[in-house]
PDB file of C-alpha atoms in Angstrom:
ATOM      1  CA  ASP A   1      13.894   0.222  10.975  1.00  0.00           C
ATOM      2  CA  SER A   2      13.614  -1.143   7.429  1.00  0.00           C
ATOM      3  CA  GLY A   3      17.228  -0.417   6.464  1.00  0.00           C
ATOM      4  CA  VAL A   4      16.119   2.036   3.779  1.00  0.00           C
ATOM      5  CA  THR A   5      17.303   5.579   4.401  1.00  0.00           C
ATOM      6  CA  GLN A   6      16.018   8.824   2.953  1.00  0.00           C
ATOM      7  CA  THR A   7      17.333  12.350   3.205  1.00  0.00           C
ATOM      8  CA  PRO A   8      16.339  14.957   4.020  1.00  0.00           C
ATOM      9  CA  LYS A   9      13.479  14.214   6.422  1.00  0.00           C
ATOM     10  CA  HIS A  10      11.879  17.578   5.835  1.00  0.00           C
ATOM     11  CA  LEU A  11      12.218  20.098   3.041  1.00  0.00           C
ATOM     12  CA  ILE A  12      10.621  23.516   2.747  1.00  0.00           C
ATOM     13  CA  THR A  13      11.007  25.424  -0.481  1.00  0.00           C
ATOM     14  CA  ALA A  14       9.273  27.938  -2.707  1.00  0.00           C
ATOM     15  CA  THR A  15       7.287  27.543  -5.897  1.00  0.00           C
ATOM     16  CA  GLY A  16       9.422  27.362  -9.011  1.00  0.00           C
ATOM     17  CA  GLN A  17      12.388  25.875  -7.191  1.00  0.00           C
ATOM     18  CA  ARG A  18      14.126  22.555  -7.716  1.00  0.00           C
ATOM     19  CA  VAL A  19      14.903  19.949  -5.043  1.00  0.00           C
ATOM     20  CA  THR A  20      16.613  16.575  -4.887  1.00  0.00           C
ATOM     21  CA  LEU A  21      15.505  13.751  -2.641  1.00  0.00           C
ATOM     22  CA  ARG A  22      17.883  10.946  -1.866  1.00  0.00           C
ATOM     23  CA  CYS A  23      17.296   7.293  -1.074  1.00  0.00           C
ATOM     24  CA  SER A  24      19.668   4.510  -0.085  1.00  0.00           C
ATOM     25  CA  PRO A  25      18.219   1.013  -0.402  1.00  0.00           C
ATOM     26  CA  ARG A  26      18.761  -1.851   1.990  1.00  0.00           C
ATOM     27  CA  SER A  27      22.067  -3.605   1.615  1.00  0.00           C
ATOM     28  CA  GLY A  28      21.747  -6.122  -1.207  1.00  0.00           C
ATOM     29  CA  ASP A  29      18.570  -4.656  -2.699  1.00  0.00           C
ATOM     30  CA  LEU A  30      18.817  -3.744  -6.368  1.00  0.00           C
ATOM     31  CA  SER A  31      15.414  -2.149  -6.913  1.00  0.00           C
ATOM     32  CA  VAL A  32      14.299   1.270  -5.772  1.00  0.00           C
ATOM     33  CA  TYR A  33      10.722   2.502  -6.053  1.00  0.00           C
ATOM     34  CA  TRP A  34       9.519   6.076  -5.542  1.00  0.00           C
ATOM     35  CA  TYR A  35       6.066   6.947  -4.226  1.00  0.00           C
ATOM     36  CA  GLN A  36       4.226  10.182  -3.565  1.00  0.00           C
ATOM     37  CA  GLN A  37       1.713  10.359  -0.723  1.00  0.00           C
ATOM     38  CA  SER A  38      -0.591  13.344  -0.527  1.00  0.00           C
ATOM     39  CA  LEU A  39      -3.838  13.916   1.328  1.00  0.00           C
ATOM     40  CA  ASP A  40      -6.016  14.146  -1.774  1.00  0.00           C
ATOM     41  CA  GLN A  41      -4.231  11.629  -4.025  1.00  0.00           C
ATOM     42  CA  GLY A  42      -3.279   8.914  -1.565  1.00  0.00           C
ATOM     43  CA  LEU A  43      -0.198   6.812  -2.241  1.00  0.00           C
ATOM     44  CA  GLN A  44       0.932   6.954  -5.866  1.00  0.00           C
ATOM     45  CA  PHE A  45       3.658   4.982  -7.563  1.00  0.00           C
ATOM     46  CA  LEU A  46       6.057   7.224  -9.454  1.00  0.00           C
ATOM     47  CA  ILE A  47       8.914   5.168 -10.859  1.00  0.00           C
ATOM     48  CA  GLN A  48      11.092   2.089 -10.321  1.00  0.00           C
ATOM     49  CA  TYR A  49      14.789   1.545 -11.002  1.00  0.00           C
ATOM     50  CA  TYR A  50      16.525  -1.798 -11.033  1.00  0.00           C
ATOM     51  CA  ASN A  51      20.298  -1.981 -10.958  1.00  0.00           C
ATOM     52  CA  GLY A  52      20.645   1.439 -12.517  1.00  0.00           C
ATOM     53  CA  GLU A  53      17.996   1.135 -15.189  1.00  0.00           C
ATOM     54  CA  GLU A  54      14.451   2.427 -15.289  1.00  0.00           C
ATOM     55  CA  ARG A  55      12.119  -0.554 -14.987  1.00  0.00           C
ATOM     56  CA  ALA A  56       8.603   0.806 -14.522  1.00  0.00           C
ATOM     57  CA  LYS A  57       6.977   4.194 -14.718  1.00  0.00           C
ATOM     58  CA  GLY A  58       3.813   5.367 -12.998  1.00  0.00           C
ATOM     59  CA  ASN A  59       2.188   8.745 -12.591  1.00  0.00           C
ATOM     60  CA  ILE A  60       5.388  10.718 -12.677  1.00  0.00           C
ATOM     61  CA  LEU A  61       5.179  14.253 -13.973  1.00  0.00           C
ATOM     62  CA  GLU A  62       7.550  15.464 -16.677  1.00  0.00           C
ATOM     63  CA  ARG A  63       8.896  17.999 -14.156  1.00  0.00           C
ATOM     64  CA  PHE A  64      10.096  15.065 -12.066  1.00  0.00           C
ATOM     65  CA  SER A  65      12.980  12.789 -12.896  1.00  0.00           C
ATOM     66  CA  ALA A  66      14.922  10.089 -11.118  1.00  0.00           C
ATOM     67  CA  GLN A  67      18.054   8.072 -11.477  1.00  0.00           C
ATOM     68  CA  GLN A  68      19.869   5.245  -9.748  1.00  0.00           C
ATOM     69  CA  PHE A  69      23.610   5.425  -9.383  1.00  0.00           C
ATOM     70  CA  PRO A  70      26.241   2.644  -9.569  1.00  0.00           C
ATOM     71  CA  ASP A  71      26.264   2.403  -5.762  1.00  0.00           C
ATOM     72  CA  LEU A  72      22.480   1.805  -6.054  1.00  0.00           C
ATOM     73  CA  HIS A  73      21.354   4.896  -4.222  1.00  0.00           C
ATOM     74  CA  SER A  74      18.669   6.839  -6.031  1.00  0.00           C
ATOM     75  CA  GLU A  75      17.725  10.463  -6.380  1.00  0.00           C
ATOM     76  CA  LEU A  76      14.368  11.965  -7.232  1.00  0.00           C
ATOM     77  CA  ASN A  77      14.594  15.424  -8.758  1.00  0.00           C
ATOM     78  CA  LEU A  78      11.576  17.689  -8.591  1.00  0.00           C
ATOM     79  CA  SER A  79      11.701  20.915 -10.610  1.00  0.00           C
ATOM     80  CA  SER A  80       9.485  23.935 -11.244  1.00  0.00           C
ATOM     81  CA  LEU A  81       7.779  23.086  -7.991  1.00  0.00           C
ATOM     82  CA  GLU A  82       4.121  23.889  -7.483  1.00  0.00           C
ATOM     83  CA  LEU A  83       2.039  24.092  -4.328  1.00  0.00           C
ATOM     84  CA  GLY A  84       0.398  20.798  -5.263  1.00  0.00           C
ATOM     85  CA  ASP A  85       3.745  19.006  -5.109  1.00  0.00           C
ATOM     86  CA  SER A  86       3.679  19.287  -1.325  1.00  0.00           C
ATOM     87  CA  ALA A  87       3.539  15.708  -0.136  1.00  0.00           C
ATOM     88  CA  LEU A  88       5.359  12.904   1.598  1.00  0.00           C
ATOM     89  CA  TYR A  89       7.761  11.156  -0.763  1.00  0.00           C
ATOM     90  CA  PHE A  90       8.694   7.567   0.035  1.00  0.00           C
ATOM     91  CA  CYS A  91      11.198   5.316  -1.543  1.00  0.00           C
ATOM     92  CA  ALA A  92      11.120   1.567  -1.136  1.00  0.00           C
ATOM     93  CA  SER A  93      13.576  -1.141  -2.057  1.00  0.00           C
ATOM     94  CA  SER A  94      13.440  -4.814  -2.867  1.00  0.00           C
ATOM     95  CA  VAL A  95      15.950  -7.489  -3.747  1.00  0.00           C
ATOM     96  CA  GLY A  96      15.015  -8.137  -7.350  1.00  0.00           C
ATOM     97  CA  SER A  97      13.158  -6.531 -10.193  1.00  0.00           C
ATOM     98  CA  SER A  98       9.715  -7.959  -9.644  1.00  0.00           C
ATOM     99  CA  GLY A  99       7.505  -6.041  -7.288  1.00  0.00           C
ATOM    100  CA  THR A 100       5.135  -8.961  -7.127  1.00  0.00           C
ATOM    101  CA  ARG A 101       7.576 -11.516  -5.820  1.00  0.00           C
ATOM    102  CA  GLU A 102       9.419  -9.643  -3.133  1.00  0.00           C
ATOM    103  CA  THR A 103       8.497  -7.486  -0.211  1.00  0.00           C
ATOM    104  CA  GLN A 104       9.089  -3.799  -0.683  1.00  0.00           C
ATOM    105  CA  TYR A 105      10.686  -2.119   2.330  1.00  0.00           C
ATOM    106  CA  PHE A 106       9.797   1.532   2.717  1.00  0.00           C
ATOM    107  CA  GLY A 107      12.061   4.307   3.906  1.00  0.00           C
ATOM    108  CA  PRO A 108      10.925   6.895   6.478  1.00  0.00           C
ATOM    109  CA  GLY A 109       9.943   9.401   3.803  1.00  0.00           C
ATOM    110  CA  THR A 110      10.797  12.992   2.949  1.00  0.00           C
ATOM    111  CA  ARG A 111       8.135  15.566   3.739  1.00  0.00           C
ATOM    112  CA  LEU A 112       8.173  18.310   1.123  1.00  0.00           C
ATOM    113  CA  LEU A 113       6.382  21.584   1.682  1.00  0.00           C
ATOM    114  CA  VAL A 114       6.187  24.039  -1.181  1.00  0.00           C
ATOM    115  CA  LEU A 115       5.237  27.578  -0.160  1.00  0.00           C
TER     116      LEU A 115
ATOM    117  CA  GLY B   1      -5.016   1.725 -16.357  1.00  0.00           C
ATOM    118  CA  GLU B   2      -5.999   0.085 -13.102  1.00  0.00           C
ATOM    119  CA  ASN B   3      -8.391   1.752 -10.674  1.00  0.00           C
ATOM    120  CA  VAL B   4      -8.502   0.594  -7.054  1.00  0.00           C
ATOM    121  CA  GLU B   5     -11.317   1.684  -4.777  1.00  0.00           C
ATOM    122  CA  GLN B   6     -11.195   1.148  -1.031  1.00  0.00           C
ATOM    123  CA  HIS B   7     -13.973   1.258   1.563  1.00  0.00           C
ATOM    124  CA  PRO B   8     -14.624   2.429   4.171  1.00  0.00           C
ATOM    125  CA  SER B   9     -12.398   5.468   4.498  1.00  0.00           C
ATOM    126  CA  THR B  10     -12.718   5.375   8.288  1.00  0.00           C
ATOM    127  CA  LEU B  11     -13.592   2.508  10.591  1.00  0.00           C
ATOM    128  CA  SER B  12     -13.980   2.378  14.358  1.00  0.00           C
ATOM    129  CA  VAL B  13     -14.328  -0.903  16.219  1.00  0.00           C
ATOM    130  CA  GLN B  14     -14.308  -1.992  19.835  1.00  0.00           C
ATOM    131  CA  GLU B  15     -11.273  -3.854  21.027  1.00  0.00           C
ATOM    132  CA  GLY B  16     -11.761  -7.559  20.422  1.00  0.00           C
ATOM    133  CA  ASP B  17     -14.175  -7.087  17.537  1.00  0.00           C
ATOM    134  CA  SER B  18     -13.374  -7.827  13.893  1.00  0.00           C
ATOM    135  CA  ALA B  19     -12.594  -5.256  11.207  1.00  0.00           C
ATOM    136  CA  VAL B  20     -13.130  -5.710   7.475  1.00  0.00           C
ATOM    137  CA  ILE B  21     -11.771  -3.462   4.749  1.00  0.00           C
ATOM    138  CA  LYS B  22     -12.786  -3.968   1.136  1.00  0.00           C
ATOM    139  CA  CYS B  23     -11.125  -3.064  -2.145  1.00  0.00           C
ATOM    140  CA  THR B  24     -12.256  -3.413  -5.733  1.00  0.00           C
ATOM    141  CA  TYR B  25     -10.094  -3.268  -8.825  1.00  0.00           C
ATOM    142  CA  SER B  26     -10.856  -2.760 -12.494  1.00  0.00           C
ATOM    143  CA  ASP B  27      -8.075  -4.514 -14.419  1.00  0.00           C
ATOM    144  CA  SER B  28      -8.725  -8.239 -14.770  1.00  0.00           C
ATOM    145  CA  ALA B  29      -5.005  -8.708 -15.495  1.00  0.00           C
ATOM    146  CA  SER B  30      -4.077  -7.676 -11.950  1.00  0.00           C
ATOM    147  CA  ASN B  31      -2.591 -10.670 -10.187  1.00  0.00           C
ATOM    148  CA  TYR B  32      -0.955  -9.479  -6.979  1.00  0.00           C
ATOM    149  CA  PHE B  33      -2.665  -7.706  -4.110  1.00  0.00           C
ATOM    150  CA  PRO B  34      -0.634  -6.499  -1.110  1.00  0.00           C
ATOM    151  CA  TRP B  35      -1.946  -4.776   1.993  1.00  0.00           C
ATOM    152  CA  TYR B  36       0.063  -2.153   3.847  1.00  0.00           C
ATOM    153  CA  LYS B  37      -0.293  -0.757   7.348  1.00  0.00           C
ATOM    154  CA  GLN B  38       0.854   2.787   8.036  1.00  0.00           C
ATOM    155  CA  GLU B  39       0.981   4.044  11.593  1.00  0.00           C
ATOM    156  CA  LEU B  40       0.836   7.752  12.199  1.00  0.00           C
ATOM    157  CA  GLY B  41       4.016   9.428  11.033  1.00  0.00           C
ATOM    158  CA  LYS B  42       5.594   6.158   9.996  1.00  0.00           C
ATOM    159  CA  ARG B  43       6.322   4.327   6.800  1.00  0.00           C
ATOM    160  CA  PRO B  44       3.960   1.813   5.113  1.00  0.00           C
ATOM    161  CA  GLN B  45       4.687  -1.782   6.025  1.00  0.00           C
ATOM    162  CA  LEU B  46       3.529  -4.858   4.156  1.00  0.00           C
ATOM    163  CA  ILE B  47       1.304  -6.940   6.419  1.00  0.00           C
ATOM    164  CA  ILE B  48      -0.097  -9.552   4.050  1.00  0.00           C
ATOM    165  CA  ASP B  49      -0.432 -10.191   0.330  1.00  0.00           C
ATOM    166  CA  ILE B  50      -2.284 -12.533  -1.970  1.00  0.00           C
ATOM    167  CA  ARG B  51      -1.769 -13.695  -5.521  1.00  0.00           C
ATOM    168  CA  SER B  52      -4.491 -14.372  -8.036  1.00  0.00           C
ATOM    169  CA  ASN B  53      -4.074 -18.151  -7.901  1.00  0.00           C
ATOM    170  CA  VAL B  54      -5.177 -18.185  -4.252  1.00  0.00           C
ATOM    171  CA  GLY B  55      -8.587 -17.357  -2.800  1.00  0.00           C
ATOM    172  CA  GLU B  56      -7.618 -16.810   0.809  1.00  0.00           C
ATOM    173  CA  LYS B  57      -4.526 -16.345   2.911  1.00  0.00           C
ATOM    174  CA  LYS B  58      -4.240 -16.112   6.666  1.00  0.00           C
ATOM    175  CA  ASP B  59      -1.503 -14.951   9.029  1.00  0.00           C
ATOM    176  CA  GLN B  60      -2.487 -15.140  12.687  1.00  0.00           C
ATOM    177  CA  ARG B  61      -5.219 -12.517  13.227  1.00  0.00           C
ATOM    178  CA  ILE B  62      -5.021 -11.167   9.678  1.00  0.00           C
ATOM    179  CA  ALA B  63      -6.576 -12.722   6.591  1.00  0.00           C
ATOM    180  CA  VAL B  64      -7.115 -11.623   3.035  1.00  0.00           C
ATOM    181  CA  THR B  65      -9.712 -12.988   0.631  1.00  0.00           C
ATOM    182  CA  LEU B  66      -9.816 -12.549  -3.125  1.00  0.00           C
ATOM    183  CA  ASN B  67     -12.754 -12.896  -5.494  1.00  0.00           C
ATOM    184  CA  LYS B  68     -11.352 -12.681  -9.021  1.00  0.00           C
ATOM    185  CA  THR B  69     -14.743 -12.928 -10.677  1.00  0.00           C
ATOM    186  CA  ALA B  70     -16.095  -9.941  -8.814  1.00  0.00           C
ATOM    187  CA  LYS B  71     -12.697  -8.230  -8.812  1.00  0.00           C
ATOM    188  CA  HIS B  72     -12.607  -7.516  -5.129  1.00  0.00           C
ATOM    189  CA  PHE B  73     -10.409  -8.419  -2.199  1.00  0.00           C
ATOM    190  CA  SER B  74     -10.796  -7.839   1.504  1.00  0.00           C
ATOM    191  CA  LEU B  75      -8.667  -7.562   4.623  1.00  0.00           C
ATOM    192  CA  HIS B  76     -10.010  -9.171   7.770  1.00  0.00           C
ATOM    193  CA  ILE B  77      -8.571  -8.442  11.196  1.00  0.00           C
ATOM    194  CA  THR B  78      -9.937 -10.503  14.071  1.00  0.00           C
ATOM    195  CA  GLU B  79      -9.658  -9.866  17.805  1.00  0.00           C
ATOM    196  CA  THR B  80      -8.585  -6.300  17.169  1.00  0.00           C
ATOM    197  CA  GLN B  81      -6.179  -4.605  19.548  1.00  0.00           C
ATOM    198  CA  PRO B  82      -5.391  -0.901  20.091  1.00  0.00           C
ATOM    199  CA  GLU B  83      -2.061  -1.374  18.287  1.00  0.00           C
ATOM    200  CA  ASP B  84      -4.008  -2.289  15.158  1.00  0.00           C
ATOM    201  CA  SER B  85      -5.044   1.375  14.923  1.00  0.00           C
ATOM    202  CA  ALA B  86      -3.468   2.718  11.729  1.00  0.00           C
ATOM    203  CA  VAL B  87      -4.203   3.525   8.103  1.00  0.00           C
ATOM    204  CA  TYR B  88      -4.461   0.463   5.889  1.00  0.00           C
ATOM    205  CA  PHE B  89      -3.858   0.581   2.144  1.00  0.00           C
ATOM    206  CA  CYS B  90      -4.698  -2.032  -0.427  1.00  0.00           C
ATOM    207  CA  ALA B  91      -2.893  -2.200  -3.752  1.00  0.00           C
ATOM    208  CA  ALA B  92      -3.056  -4.086  -7.022  1.00  0.00           C
ATOM    209  CA  THR B  93      -0.601  -4.777  -9.805  1.00  0.00           C
ATOM    210  CA  ASN B  94      -0.544  -6.886 -12.952  1.00  0.00           C
ATOM    211  CA  GLY B  95       3.075  -7.820 -12.466  1.00  0.00           C
ATOM    212  CA  GLY B  96       4.408  -4.848 -14.365  1.00  0.00           C
ATOM    213  CA  ASN B  97       5.793  -3.374 -11.146  1.00  0.00           C
ATOM    214  CA  GLN B  98       3.388  -0.443 -11.278  1.00  0.00           C
ATOM    215  CA  PHE B  99       1.335  -0.565  -8.100  1.00  0.00           C
ATOM    216  CA  TYR B 100      -2.076   1.080  -7.825  1.00  0.00           C
ATOM    217  CA  PHE B 101      -3.118   1.938  -4.291  1.00  0.00           C
ATOM    218  CA  GLY B 102      -6.480   2.432  -2.666  1.00  0.00           C
ATOM    219  CA  THR B 103      -7.122   5.697  -0.846  1.00  0.00           C
ATOM    220  CA  GLY B 104      -6.653   4.144   2.581  1.00  0.00           C
ATOM    221  CA  THR B 105      -8.811   3.206   5.570  1.00  0.00           C
ATOM    222  CA  SER B 106      -8.178   4.818   8.923  1.00  0.00           C
ATOM    223  CA  LEU B 107      -8.875   2.135  11.522  1.00  0.00           C
ATOM    224  CA  THR B 108      -9.388   3.084  15.156  1.00  0.00           C
ATOM    225  CA  VAL B 109      -9.632   0.356  17.774  1.00  0.00           C
ATOM    226  CA  ILE B 110     -11.369   1.646  20.885  1.00  0.00           C
ATOM    227  CA  PRO B 111     -10.094   0.081  24.115  1.00  0.00           C
TER     228      PRO B 111
END
């Protein structure tokens, strides 16, 4: 157990809908990273927040948004869902802001299925 | 942006043999290269990493080598065991916190 928690574990929804994925980092970690893992695209970095502020942005669609709250938990909002958004969504956390200096600890993931 | 290619996509080895997974990257500014292991249905876990100022790093049965000139890095697992069976991902970043991942290698160790 990495200490990173994600809810829900599974999510089934319909095209056009909006969902929110939640992540709580390890105690003491200030950075949260979001990743999307799909069969055809592999593991893709979406976005990073550090202490409430956006720090790095990857291949995140405009339909997706994220935020990190004062208690450091983070939410990833996915809207106008399409079939291709079906994937496993991971968050990871680390102590500081630099992904190259600290280990990232991954949560168990949220499996999203869009029908 | 960075492009990371990983080969092979699947690899089967006999228990006790060595396994080698190779990755190439395109951005010469990339300076940090982690490797992750993901067991079926589980989360990715960092197993070893290397920075651009080092050519090789070893941790027990796992080693990583980096050739900056050729822009490739490799994961070496010696004396493989059935519990090494998993999907392995390489990644690269230039320090900007955006990680680029390879497409993964599914390793099967046959007892």
